Amino acid sequence: MESTPAGAGPGRRARSRRRRGFVAGGLLLVALVMVSLAVGSREIPLADVVHALLHRDPADDQNLVVWELRVPRTVLAVLTGAALGVAGVIMQAITRNPLADPGLLGVNAGAAVAVAVGISVFGVTAVGGYVWFALGGALLSSGVVYLLGRAHDAGTNPIRLVLAGAALTVVLGSVTSVLLISGTDTAFDDYRNWATGSLQGRGFEVLPVIAVATVLGLLLAVLIARPLDQAALGTELSTALGMNHRRTWIIAVAAVVVLAGTATAAAGPIGFVGLAAPHISRLLVGQGHRWLLPCSVLVAAIVMLAADVLGRVVVAPGEIGAGVMTALIGAPFFIALVRRRRVAKL
């Protein structure tokens, strides 16, 4: 009887399948990037898009559309999608709740009230201004939730943190409503454009801070990949395996705040991506966070970019915000997963 070669068997086949899946997902993302650069209120042939990318010419109208409007918008869609996907994985892991999303830490509510203040009180109208207000509000609200929920002890009782986030979200939502109701029609319209999750008008000026914050958040997520695997085993067993709950929670909360806060600041409150992308990724690569985190980056980026592209096409030459499109596309799919009981247990 011949012996089985080392490394052969189900494990090797699973790794090979995962690699093929990543390659396929990468090719799909590249294809979506090219489509994103080509479609919009002004259609540009793919050959002209490639030419514009390789030969930048400020005197060419099509070249300007590609470089000044669609390149930053496409990069931003990929970054925000990746950030929300990883933030969702972390939230579901540390709370052991398959329906958890980054909004549980008050990120969306904090960003929303800060943007409302910026528009209504300070008269901010530029997208670059929204980003700073929203990022500051997300960080501040998450810090309050962290303190109220005693997150340093939440490794043994994550319910406190979730309840604190839910309570603060209700309060901040009421404040946002008061500001908008008492404000001008222009202020309401400006806020509505941000809140729909539209990426229109985002230029290169917002990309550096978004890119740096996203990379920082992803690095924090990588640091706790193994502890997140241990957290799924329960408090007692994970402690026996040497998991430091306090350290893991501090890094996890910091990663979620940076990732979700940055994405919300850049694109508005996007509700579906951070919830569903982790579940889709689990169906593809399983529970291990060494594979789950990069897969969620890829899946969430694809979902976000596809939603943005479809939002430009379905009512052309008008546009529907990516936040609205993610809900329209993703909610039925997620409901189907739940009804078929294919939402993975944590």
Short mmCIF file of C-alpha atoms in Angstrom, two decimals:
data_model
loop_
_atom_site.label_atom_id
_atom_site.label_comp_id
_atom_site.label_asym_id
_atom_site.label_seq_id
_atom_site.Cartn_x
_atom_site.Cartn_y
_atom_site.Cartn_z
CA MET A 1 0.00 0.00 0.00
CA GLU A 2 1.40 3.40 -1.03
CA SER A 3 1.78 6.01 1.69
CA THR A 4 0.06 9.37 1.34
CA PRO A 5 2.55 12.11 0.43
CA ALA A 6 3.19 14.71 3.10
CA GLY A 7 0.91 17.71 2.72
CA ALA A 8 -1.57 15.81 0.56
CA GLY A 9 -5.20 15.21 1.45
CA PRO A 10 -8.17 17.41 2.35
CA GLY A 11 -6.01 20.17 3.88
CA ARG A 12 -3.97 20.60 0.74
CA ARG A 13 -7.05 20.54 -1.47
CA ALA A 14 -8.72 23.16 0.75
CA ARG A 15 -5.68 25.45 0.51
CA SER A 16 -5.59 25.01 -3.24
CA ARG A 17 -9.30 25.81 -3.49
CA ARG A 18 -8.82 28.92 -1.37
CA ARG A 19 -5.97 30.13 -3.53
CA ARG A 20 -8.00 29.63 -6.67
CA GLY A 21 -10.83 31.53 -5.02
CA PHE A 22 -8.55 34.44 -4.18
CA VAL A 23 -7.23 34.53 -7.73
CA ALA A 24 -10.79 34.52 -9.12
CA GLY A 25 -11.85 37.22 -6.68
CA GLY A 26 -8.83 39.33 -7.56
CA LEU A 27 -9.60 39.07 -11.26
CA LEU A 28 -13.23 40.02 -10.59
CA LEU A 29 -12.12 43.05 -8.59
CA VAL A 30 -9.77 44.15 -11.38
CA ALA A 31 -12.61 43.80 -13.90
CA LEU A 32 -14.91 45.87 -11.70
CA VAL A 33 -12.22 48.53 -11.35
CA MET A 34 -12.01 48.86 -15.13
CA VAL A 35 -15.80 49.01 -15.43
CA SER A 36 -15.90 51.65 -12.69
CA LEU A 37 -13.42 53.77 -14.63
CA ALA A 38 -15.46 53.41 -17.83
CA VAL A 39 -19.12 53.87 -16.83
CA GLY A 40 -20.98 56.88 -15.52
CA SER A 41 -22.84 59.88 -16.85
CA ARG A 42 -20.22 59.89 -19.61
CA GLU A 43 -19.34 56.51 -21.07
CA ILE A 44 -15.67 55.99 -21.93
CA PRO A 45 -14.50 52.97 -23.97
CA LEU A 46 -12.21 50.59 -22.09
CA ALA A 47 -9.43 51.16 -24.66
CA ASP A 48 -9.54 54.88 -23.91
CA VAL A 49 -9.53 54.15 -20.16
CA VAL A 50 -6.36 52.05 -20.51
CA HIS A 51 -4.77 54.76 -22.65
CA ALA A 52 -5.66 57.42 -20.08
CA LEU A 53 -4.14 55.36 -17.26
CA LEU A 54 -0.90 54.84 -19.18
CA HIS A 55 -0.64 58.33 -20.70
CA ARG A 56 -1.92 61.10 -18.47
CA ASP A 57 -2.89 64.14 -20.54
CA PRO A 58 -4.50 67.15 -18.77
CA ALA A 59 -5.57 68.54 -22.15
CA ASP A 60 -7.80 65.55 -22.90
CA ASP A 61 -11.36 65.68 -21.49
CA GLN A 62 -11.70 61.91 -21.19
CA ASN A 63 -8.32 61.71 -19.48
CA LEU A 64 -9.43 64.30 -16.92
CA VAL A 65 -12.67 62.41 -16.22
CA VAL A 66 -10.76 59.19 -15.60
CA TRP A 67 -8.03 60.67 -13.42
CA GLU A 68 -9.79 63.44 -11.53
CA LEU A 69 -13.22 61.85 -10.99
CA ARG A 70 -13.21 58.10 -11.40
CA VAL A 71 -9.80 56.98 -10.18
CA PRO A 72 -10.18 58.51 -6.68
CA ARG A 73 -13.79 57.34 -6.51
CA THR A 74 -12.84 53.78 -7.43
CA VAL A 75 -9.93 53.65 -4.99
CA LEU A 76 -12.18 55.03 -2.26
CA ALA A 77 -14.83 52.37 -2.92
CA VAL A 78 -12.21 49.61 -2.60
CA LEU A 79 -10.75 51.09 0.60
CA THR A 80 -14.09 51.67 2.32
CA GLY A 81 -15.35 48.23 1.35
CA ALA A 82 -12.21 46.55 2.68
CA ALA A 83 -12.38 48.54 5.92
CA LEU A 84 -16.03 47.68 6.55
CA GLY A 85 -15.53 44.01 5.76
CA VAL A 86 -12.68 43.57 8.25
CA ALA A 87 -14.45 45.67 10.89
CA GLY A 88 -17.47 43.38 10.55
CA VAL A 89 -15.33 40.26 10.99
CA ILE A 90 -13.81 41.66 14.18
CA MET A 91 -17.14 42.74 15.66
CA GLN A 92 -18.75 39.35 15.03
CA ALA A 93 -15.74 37.55 16.50
CA ILE A 94 -15.30 39.54 19.71
CA THR A 95 -19.05 39.68 20.47
CA ARG A 96 -19.66 36.10 19.24
CA ASN A 97 -22.76 37.49 17.56
CA PRO A 98 -23.29 36.59 13.86
CA LEU A 99 -25.53 39.65 13.40
CA ALA A 100 -23.06 42.17 14.82
CA ASP A 101 -21.76 44.98 12.64
CA PRO A 102 -19.47 47.99 13.20
CA GLY A 103 -22.45 50.23 13.96
CA LEU A 104 -22.80 48.57 17.36
CA LEU A 105 -19.94 50.74 18.64
CA GLY A 106 -21.82 53.91 17.75
CA VAL A 107 -19.53 54.64 14.78
CA ASN A 108 -22.30 55.49 12.31
CA ALA A 109 -24.27 57.56 14.79
CA GLY A 110 -21.21 59.52 15.90
CA ALA A 111 -20.17 60.27 12.33
CA ALA A 112 -23.72 61.28 11.41
CA VAL A 113 -24.17 63.75 14.27
CA ALA A 114 -20.74 65.26 13.61
CA VAL A 115 -21.55 65.80 9.92
CA ALA A 116 -24.90 67.32 10.90
CA VAL A 117 -23.09 69.72 13.25
CA GLY A 118 -20.55 70.59 10.56
CA ILE A 119 -23.24 71.35 8.01
CA SER A 120 -25.81 73.06 10.25
CA VAL A 121 -23.55 74.95 12.65
CA PHE A 122 -20.30 75.54 10.78
CA GLY A 123 -21.66 75.66 7.23
CA VAL A 124 -19.31 73.00 5.87
CA THR A 125 -20.14 72.14 2.28
CA ALA A 126 -16.98 70.48 0.92
CA VAL A 127 -16.60 66.70 0.97
CA GLY A 128 -13.14 67.08 2.49
CA GLY A 129 -14.71 68.88 5.45
CA TYR A 130 -17.29 66.12 5.93
CA VAL A 131 -14.51 63.57 6.24
CA TRP A 132 -12.81 65.30 9.15
CA PHE A 133 -16.05 65.98 11.02
CA ALA A 134 -17.30 62.43 10.47
CA LEU A 135 -14.02 60.82 11.46
CA GLY A 136 -13.82 62.93 14.61
CA GLY A 137 -17.41 62.13 15.54
CA ALA A 138 -16.90 58.40 14.98
CA LEU A 139 -13.79 58.35 17.15
CA LEU A 140 -15.42 60.37 19.94
CA SER A 141 -18.63 58.33 20.05
CA SER A 142 -16.71 55.07 20.02
CA GLY A 143 -14.57 56.32 22.90
CA VAL A 144 -17.71 57.11 24.90
CA VAL A 145 -19.11 53.64 24.18
CA TYR A 146 -15.79 52.12 25.22
CA LEU A 147 -15.93 53.90 28.57
CA LEU A 148 -19.65 53.36 29.21
CA GLY A 149 -19.42 49.70 28.28
CA ARG A 150 -16.29 49.14 30.33
CA ALA A 151 -14.68 47.55 27.31
CA HIS A 152 -11.56 46.67 29.30
CA ASP A 153 -13.69 44.08 31.12
CA ALA A 154 -15.84 43.14 28.12
CA GLY A 155 -13.86 40.03 27.31
CA THR A 156 -16.03 38.18 29.82
CA ASN A 157 -19.26 40.10 29.14
CA PRO A 158 -19.48 41.79 25.71
CA ILE A 159 -23.17 42.57 26.26
CA ARG A 160 -22.23 45.72 28.19
CA LEU A 161 -20.43 47.17 25.20
CA VAL A 162 -23.29 46.34 22.81
CA LEU A 163 -25.89 47.90 25.10
CA ALA A 164 -23.80 51.03 25.55
CA GLY A 165 -23.44 51.34 21.77
CA ALA A 166 -27.16 50.87 21.19
CA ALA A 167 -28.08 53.45 23.82
CA LEU A 168 -25.66 56.06 22.50
CA THR A 169 -26.83 55.43 18.94
CA VAL A 170 -30.41 56.28 19.93
CA VAL A 171 -29.32 59.47 21.70
CA LEU A 172 -27.09 60.66 18.87
CA GLY A 173 -29.77 59.82 16.30
CA SER A 174 -32.17 62.12 18.14
CA VAL A 175 -29.59 64.91 18.21
CA THR A 176 -29.00 64.52 14.49
CA SER A 177 -32.74 64.75 13.79
CA VAL A 178 -33.06 67.92 15.86
CA LEU A 179 -30.15 69.56 14.04
CA LEU A 180 -31.56 68.71 10.62
CA ILE A 181 -35.14 69.69 11.43
CA SER A 182 -34.05 73.06 12.80
CA GLY A 183 -31.61 73.66 9.96
CA THR A 184 -32.08 74.98 6.43
CA ASP A 185 -33.22 73.05 3.39
CA THR A 186 -29.72 73.34 1.94
CA ALA A 187 -28.20 71.80 5.06
CA PHE A 188 -30.69 68.94 4.90
CA ASP A 189 -29.89 68.28 1.23
CA ASP A 190 -26.15 68.31 1.91
CA TYR A 191 -26.55 65.86 4.78
CA ARG A 192 -28.83 63.61 2.73
CA ASN A 193 -26.22 63.38 -0.05
CA TRP A 194 -23.63 62.20 2.45
CA ALA A 195 -26.01 59.85 4.29
CA THR A 196 -26.99 57.94 1.13
CA GLY A 197 -23.43 56.65 0.88
CA SER A 198 -22.65 58.34 -2.40
CA LEU A 199 -19.02 58.43 -3.48
CA GLN A 200 -19.65 61.15 -6.03
CA GLY A 201 -17.37 64.15 -5.72
CA ARG A 202 -14.72 62.41 -3.62
CA GLY A 203 -11.37 63.54 -4.96
CA PHE A 204 -7.72 62.91 -4.27
CA GLU A 205 -7.76 65.30 -1.30
CA VAL A 206 -9.58 62.76 0.90
CA LEU A 207 -7.59 59.69 -0.14
CA PRO A 208 -4.38 60.08 1.91
CA VAL A 209 -6.06 60.12 5.33
CA ILE A 210 -8.47 57.35 4.32
CA ALA A 211 -5.68 55.15 2.96
CA VAL A 212 -3.41 55.61 5.97
CA ALA A 213 -6.20 54.95 8.47
CA THR A 214 -7.39 51.87 6.56
CA VAL A 215 -3.90 50.37 6.41
CA LEU A 216 -3.44 51.04 10.14
CA GLY A 217 -6.74 49.34 10.94
CA LEU A 218 -5.88 46.32 8.79
CA LEU A 219 -2.53 45.95 10.54
CA LEU A 220 -4.27 45.99 13.92
CA ALA A 221 -6.64 43.28 12.65
CA VAL A 222 -3.70 41.10 11.56
CA LEU A 223 -2.21 41.38 15.06
CA ILE A 224 -5.25 39.70 16.62
CA ALA A 225 -6.02 37.10 13.95
CA ARG A 226 -5.01 34.20 16.20
CA PRO A 227 -6.74 35.57 19.35
CA LEU A 228 -9.93 35.97 17.32
CA ASP A 229 -9.77 32.24 16.53
CA GLN A 230 -9.36 31.54 20.23
CA ALA A 231 -12.24 33.86 21.17
CA ALA A 232 -14.64 31.67 19.19
CA LEU A 233 -13.91 28.81 21.61
CA GLY A 234 -15.43 30.63 24.57
CA THR A 235 -13.97 32.50 27.52
CA GLU A 236 -12.74 29.57 29.60
CA LEU A 237 -11.10 27.60 26.82
CA SER A 238 -9.56 30.67 25.17
CA THR A 239 -8.11 31.72 28.53
CA ALA A 240 -6.66 28.25 28.99
CA LEU A 241 -5.00 28.59 25.58
CA GLY A 242 -3.30 31.77 26.73
CA MET A 243 -5.55 34.44 25.19
CA ASN A 244 -5.24 37.87 26.82
CA HIS A 245 -8.85 39.08 26.71
CA ARG A 246 -8.15 42.65 27.74
CA ARG A 247 -5.37 43.13 25.19
CA THR A 248 -7.44 41.51 22.44
CA TRP A 249 -10.46 43.67 23.17
CA ILE A 250 -8.47 46.89 23.26
CA ILE A 251 -6.82 46.15 19.91
CA ALA A 252 -10.09 44.90 18.41
CA VAL A 253 -12.06 47.97 19.46
CA ALA A 254 -9.29 50.25 18.19
CA ALA A 255 -9.26 48.43 14.83
CA VAL A 256 -13.05 48.65 14.46
CA VAL A 257 -13.10 52.33 15.36
CA VAL A 258 -10.34 53.20 12.89
CA LEU A 259 -11.71 51.04 10.05
CA ALA A 260 -15.42 51.71 10.39
CA GLY A 261 -14.93 55.34 11.38
CA THR A 262 -12.77 56.00 8.35
CA ALA A 263 -15.14 54.23 5.96
CA THR A 264 -18.17 56.02 7.37
CA ALA A 265 -16.41 59.37 7.20
CA ALA A 266 -15.52 58.83 3.56
CA ALA A 267 -18.69 57.24 2.20
CA GLY A 268 -21.45 57.82 4.74
CA PRO A 269 -23.16 55.19 6.88
CA ILE A 270 -22.96 51.96 4.84
CA GLY A 271 -24.97 49.39 6.75
CA PHE A 272 -24.85 46.08 4.88
CA VAL A 273 -21.25 45.44 3.86
CA GLY A 274 -19.81 44.96 7.34
CA LEU A 275 -22.63 42.58 8.27
CA ALA A 276 -22.75 40.30 5.24
CA ALA A 277 -19.21 40.21 3.86
CA PRO A 278 -17.90 38.12 6.80
CA HIS A 279 -20.67 35.54 6.27
CA ILE A 280 -19.97 35.30 2.55
CA SER A 281 -16.28 34.88 3.34
CA ARG A 282 -16.97 32.09 5.85
CA LEU A 283 -18.83 30.17 3.18
CA LEU A 284 -15.76 30.47 0.95
CA VAL A 285 -12.81 29.92 3.31
CA GLY A 286 -14.19 28.72 6.63
CA GLN A 287 -13.77 30.11 10.14
CA GLY A 288 -10.01 30.61 10.48
CA HIS A 289 -9.21 34.32 10.64
CA ARG A 290 -5.89 33.86 8.86
CA TRP A 291 -7.97 33.28 5.73
CA LEU A 292 -11.16 35.04 6.78
CA LEU A 293 -9.65 38.52 7.16
CA PRO A 294 -8.09 38.75 3.66
CA CYS A 295 -11.13 37.11 2.10
CA SER A 296 -13.39 39.68 3.75
CA VAL A 297 -11.19 42.45 2.37
CA LEU A 298 -11.68 41.08 -1.13
CA VAL A 299 -15.39 40.27 -0.82
CA ALA A 300 -16.33 43.59 0.78
CA ALA A 301 -14.32 45.58 -1.78
CA ILE A 302 -16.11 43.75 -4.59
CA VAL A 303 -19.53 44.33 -3.03
CA MET A 304 -18.87 48.03 -2.41
CA LEU A 305 -17.46 48.68 -5.87
CA ALA A 306 -20.25 46.71 -7.57
CA ALA A 307 -22.86 48.71 -5.64
CA ASP A 308 -21.23 51.99 -6.67
CA VAL A 309 -21.08 50.97 -10.32
CA LEU A 310 -24.71 49.77 -10.36
CA GLY A 311 -25.81 53.00 -8.68
CA ARG A 312 -24.43 54.94 -11.64
CA VAL A 313 -26.10 52.69 -14.22
CA VAL A 314 -29.64 51.91 -13.06
CA VAL A 315 -30.96 55.49 -13.25
CA ALA A 316 -28.42 56.97 -15.67
CA PRO A 317 -27.66 59.81 -16.16
CA GLY A 318 -28.75 60.14 -12.51
CA GLU A 319 -27.21 58.24 -9.64
CA ILE A 320 -28.16 56.20 -6.57
CA GLY A 321 -25.82 56.23 -3.59
CA ALA A 322 -23.72 53.15 -2.92
CA GLY A 323 -25.19 52.89 0.56
CA VAL A 324 -28.68 52.53 -0.87
CA MET A 325 -27.52 50.04 -3.49
CA THR A 326 -25.75 47.80 -0.98
CA ALA A 327 -29.00 47.49 0.94
CA LEU A 328 -31.08 46.85 -2.20
CA ILE A 329 -28.67 44.22 -3.49
CA GLY A 330 -27.49 42.65 -0.30
CA ALA A 331 -30.51 42.48 1.96
CA PRO A 332 -32.41 39.88 -0.14
CA PHE A 333 -29.24 37.80 -0.46
CA PHE A 334 -28.61 37.92 3.29
CA ILE A 335 -32.24 37.01 4.04
CA ALA A 336 -31.86 33.99 1.74
CA LEU A 337 -28.75 32.91 3.66
CA VAL A 338 -30.59 33.15 6.96
CA ARG A 339 -33.65 31.27 5.70
CA ARG A 340 -31.45 28.46 4.45
CA ARG A 341 -29.64 28.41 7.82
CA ARG A 342 -26.31 28.95 6.16
CA VAL A 343 -25.21 31.80 8.39
CA ALA A 344 -22.15 30.35 10.08
CA LYS A 345 -22.20 29.89 13.83
CA LEU A 346 -19.42 31.71 15.67
#
